[in-house]
Amino acid sequence: MNAFLTITRLENAILLRMQAYIYRSQKKADTYVFLAKEDGFDALPAALDAQLSPWVSVMALTLDPSRKLARGNVERVMDDLATRGFHLQFPPASSIDPMTSDWGTDA
């Protein structure tokens, strides 16, 4: 069993919980990495880390399948942490085309 994975049995149900450590990239806005181990940046591919580091610690979070995340699917995050040791969260794609917005000009 992985050190960061806790299994709890509740009346014939298994509740999986794992700790995640969340860091924000200082190079790319709204880009976060969830790590299975605190300061476990060795799990990141070197090229990816070089493009996005330095990292700033945001929080530690206990994940379980019933938890809601602001962005992303908690089960996907948990799977990535268990298999890769990290999960990368990019900013959402903008559906607004800035060239069609009204910029407050009369042109």
PDB file of C-alpha atoms in Angstrom:
ATOM      1  CA  MET A   1       0.000   0.000   0.000  1.00  0.00           C
ATOM      2  CA  ASN A   2       1.191   3.522  -0.769  1.00  0.00           C
ATOM      3  CA  ALA A   3       2.233   5.644   2.188  1.00  0.00           C
ATOM      4  CA  PHE A   4      -0.056   8.502   1.129  1.00  0.00           C
ATOM      5  CA  LEU A   5      -3.190   6.363   0.693  1.00  0.00           C
ATOM      6  CA  THR A   6      -5.515   5.596   3.597  1.00  0.00           C
ATOM      7  CA  ILE A   7      -8.296   3.047   3.335  1.00  0.00           C
ATOM      8  CA  THR A   8     -11.217   3.239   5.756  1.00  0.00           C
ATOM      9  CA  ARG A   9     -13.991   0.650   5.922  1.00  0.00           C
ATOM     10  CA  LEU A  10     -17.496   1.951   6.664  1.00  0.00           C
ATOM     11  CA  GLU A  11     -20.364  -0.561   6.712  1.00  0.00           C
ATOM     12  CA  ASN A  12     -19.377  -2.612   3.636  1.00  0.00           C
ATOM     13  CA  ALA A  13     -18.040   0.468   1.832  1.00  0.00           C
ATOM     14  CA  ILE A  14     -14.448   1.436   1.283  1.00  0.00           C
ATOM     15  CA  LEU A  15     -13.588   5.080   1.488  1.00  0.00           C
ATOM     16  CA  LEU A  16     -10.264   6.014  -0.045  1.00  0.00           C
ATOM     17  CA  ARG A  17      -8.492   9.065   1.273  1.00  0.00           C
ATOM     18  CA  MET A  18      -5.191  10.534   0.277  1.00  0.00           C
ATOM     19  CA  GLN A  19      -3.219  13.592   1.151  1.00  0.00           C
ATOM     20  CA  ALA A  20      -2.405  16.081  -1.609  1.00  0.00           C
ATOM     21  CA  TYR A  21       0.005  18.975  -1.432  1.00  0.00           C
ATOM     22  CA  ILE A  22      -0.908  21.822  -3.765  1.00  0.00           C
ATOM     23  CA  TYR A  23       1.573  24.286  -5.248  1.00  0.00           C
ATOM     24  CA  ARG A  24       1.070  27.258  -7.587  1.00  0.00           C
ATOM     25  CA  SER A  25       3.429  28.046 -10.451  1.00  0.00           C
ATOM     26  CA  GLN A  26       5.020  31.482 -10.297  1.00  0.00           C
ATOM     27  CA  LYS A  27       5.665  31.433 -14.061  1.00  0.00           C
ATOM     28  CA  LYS A  28       2.223  30.508 -15.410  1.00  0.00           C
ATOM     29  CA  ALA A  29      -0.908  32.077 -13.960  1.00  0.00           C
ATOM     30  CA  ASP A  30      -3.601  29.786 -12.534  1.00  0.00           C
ATOM     31  CA  THR A  31      -1.420  26.691 -12.970  1.00  0.00           C
ATOM     32  CA  TYR A  32      -1.214  24.305 -10.033  1.00  0.00           C
ATOM     33  CA  VAL A  33       0.422  20.988  -9.288  1.00  0.00           C
ATOM     34  CA  PHE A  34      -0.970  18.484  -6.794  1.00  0.00           C
ATOM     35  CA  LEU A  35       1.761  16.296  -5.299  1.00  0.00           C
ATOM     36  CA  ALA A  36       1.394  13.006  -3.463  1.00  0.00           C
ATOM     37  CA  LYS A  37       4.315  13.896  -1.174  1.00  0.00           C
ATOM     38  CA  GLU A  38       5.084  17.228   0.417  1.00  0.00           C
ATOM     39  CA  ASP A  39       7.775  18.942  -1.674  1.00  0.00           C
ATOM     40  CA  GLY A  40       7.848  15.804  -3.869  1.00  0.00           C
ATOM     41  CA  PHE A  41       8.888  17.675  -7.006  1.00  0.00           C
ATOM     42  CA  ASP A  42      11.076  14.740  -8.034  1.00  0.00           C
ATOM     43  CA  ALA A  43       7.834  13.156  -9.334  1.00  0.00           C
ATOM     44  CA  LEU A  44       7.562  15.884 -11.998  1.00  0.00           C
ATOM     45  CA  PRO A  45       9.257  15.421 -15.370  1.00  0.00           C
ATOM     46  CA  ALA A  46      12.334  17.687 -15.382  1.00  0.00           C
ATOM     47  CA  ALA A  47      11.228  19.610 -18.503  1.00  0.00           C
ATOM     48  CA  LEU A  48       7.822  20.348 -16.991  1.00  0.00           C
ATOM     49  CA  ASP A  49       9.321  21.473 -13.702  1.00  0.00           C
ATOM     50  CA  ALA A  50      11.800  23.728 -15.530  1.00  0.00           C
ATOM     51  CA  GLN A  51       8.970  25.422 -17.481  1.00  0.00           C
ATOM     52  CA  LEU A  52       6.732  26.066 -14.484  1.00  0.00           C
ATOM     53  CA  SER A  53       8.950  26.424 -11.399  1.00  0.00           C
ATOM     54  CA  PRO A  54       9.442  28.081  -8.988  1.00  0.00           C
ATOM     55  CA  TRP A  55       6.472  26.763  -7.033  1.00  0.00           C
ATOM     56  CA  VAL A  56       4.701  28.323  -4.055  1.00  0.00           C
ATOM     57  CA  SER A  57       2.956  26.137  -1.498  1.00  0.00           C
ATOM     58  CA  VAL A  58      -0.780  26.803  -1.414  1.00  0.00           C
ATOM     59  CA  MET A  59      -2.238  24.143   0.908  1.00  0.00           C
ATOM     60  CA  ALA A  60      -2.406  20.531   1.970  1.00  0.00           C
ATOM     61  CA  LEU A  61      -5.709  18.822   1.289  1.00  0.00           C
ATOM     62  CA  THR A  62      -7.218  15.446   2.143  1.00  0.00           C
ATOM     63  CA  LEU A  63      -8.901  13.998  -0.941  1.00  0.00           C
ATOM     64  CA  ASP A  64     -11.661  11.406  -1.058  1.00  0.00           C
ATOM     65  CA  PRO A  65     -14.122  10.509  -3.835  1.00  0.00           C
ATOM     66  CA  SER A  66     -16.938  12.589  -2.303  1.00  0.00           C
ATOM     67  CA  ARG A  67     -14.870  15.789  -2.156  1.00  0.00           C
ATOM     68  CA  LYS A  68     -15.695  18.547  -4.626  1.00  0.00           C
ATOM     69  CA  LEU A  69     -12.838  20.455  -6.220  1.00  0.00           C
ATOM     70  CA  ALA A  70     -13.119  23.937  -7.691  1.00  0.00           C
ATOM     71  CA  ARG A  71     -11.709  22.617 -10.986  1.00  0.00           C
ATOM     72  CA  GLY A  72     -11.214  19.061 -12.061  1.00  0.00           C
ATOM     73  CA  ASN A  73     -12.448  15.646 -11.093  1.00  0.00           C
ATOM     74  CA  VAL A  74     -11.307  14.438  -7.673  1.00  0.00           C
ATOM     75  CA  GLU A  75     -11.158  10.803  -8.838  1.00  0.00           C
ATOM     76  CA  ARG A  76      -8.879  11.773 -11.730  1.00  0.00           C
ATOM     77  CA  VAL A  77      -6.644  13.759  -9.367  1.00  0.00           C
ATOM     78  CA  MET A  78      -6.467  10.819  -6.947  1.00  0.00           C
ATOM     79  CA  ASP A  79      -5.659   8.394  -9.769  1.00  0.00           C
ATOM     80  CA  ASP A  80      -2.885  10.653 -11.079  1.00  0.00           C
ATOM     81  CA  LEU A  81      -1.419  11.010  -7.587  1.00  0.00           C
ATOM     82  CA  ALA A  82      -1.469   7.233  -7.052  1.00  0.00           C
ATOM     83  CA  THR A  83       0.051   6.370 -10.450  1.00  0.00           C
ATOM     84  CA  ARG A  84       2.300   9.358 -11.263  1.00  0.00           C
ATOM     85  CA  GLY A  85       2.801  11.116  -7.947  1.00  0.00           C
ATOM     86  CA  PHE A  86       1.458  14.392  -9.370  1.00  0.00           C
ATOM     87  CA  HIS A  87      -1.522  15.992 -11.092  1.00  0.00           C
ATOM     88  CA  LEU A  88      -1.185  19.161 -13.147  1.00  0.00           C
ATOM     89  CA  GLN A  89      -4.045  21.669 -13.285  1.00  0.00           C
ATOM     90  CA  PHE A  90      -3.960  24.290 -16.031  1.00  0.00           C
ATOM     91  CA  PRO A  91      -6.219  27.347 -16.187  1.00  0.00           C
ATOM     92  CA  PRO A  92      -9.556  26.797 -17.893  1.00  0.00           C
ATOM     93  CA  ALA A  93      -9.687  27.582 -21.585  1.00  0.00           C
ATOM     94  CA  SER A  94     -11.419  30.851 -22.241  1.00  0.00           C
ATOM     95  CA  SER A  95     -14.558  30.579 -24.344  1.00  0.00           C
ATOM     96  CA  ILE A  96     -14.599  34.333 -24.876  1.00  0.00           C
ATOM     97  CA  ASP A  97     -12.820  35.686 -27.904  1.00  0.00           C
ATOM     98  CA  PRO A  98     -11.185  38.937 -26.759  1.00  0.00           C
ATOM     99  CA  MET A  99     -11.293  40.273 -30.311  1.00  0.00           C
ATOM    100  CA  THR A 100     -15.099  40.271 -30.300  1.00  0.00           C
ATOM    101  CA  SER A 101     -15.482  42.045 -26.932  1.00  0.00           C
ATOM    102  CA  ASP A 102     -16.534  45.644 -26.647  1.00  0.00           C
ATOM    103  CA  TRP A 103     -13.413  47.463 -25.514  1.00  0.00           C
ATOM    104  CA  GLY A 104     -15.280  50.684 -24.739  1.00  0.00           C
ATOM    105  CA  THR A 105     -14.234  52.348 -27.973  1.00  0.00           C
ATOM    106  CA  ASP A 106     -16.433  53.946 -30.564  1.00  0.00           C
ATOM    107  CA  ALA A 107     -14.398  52.637 -33.462  1.00  0.00           C
TER     108      ALA A 107
END
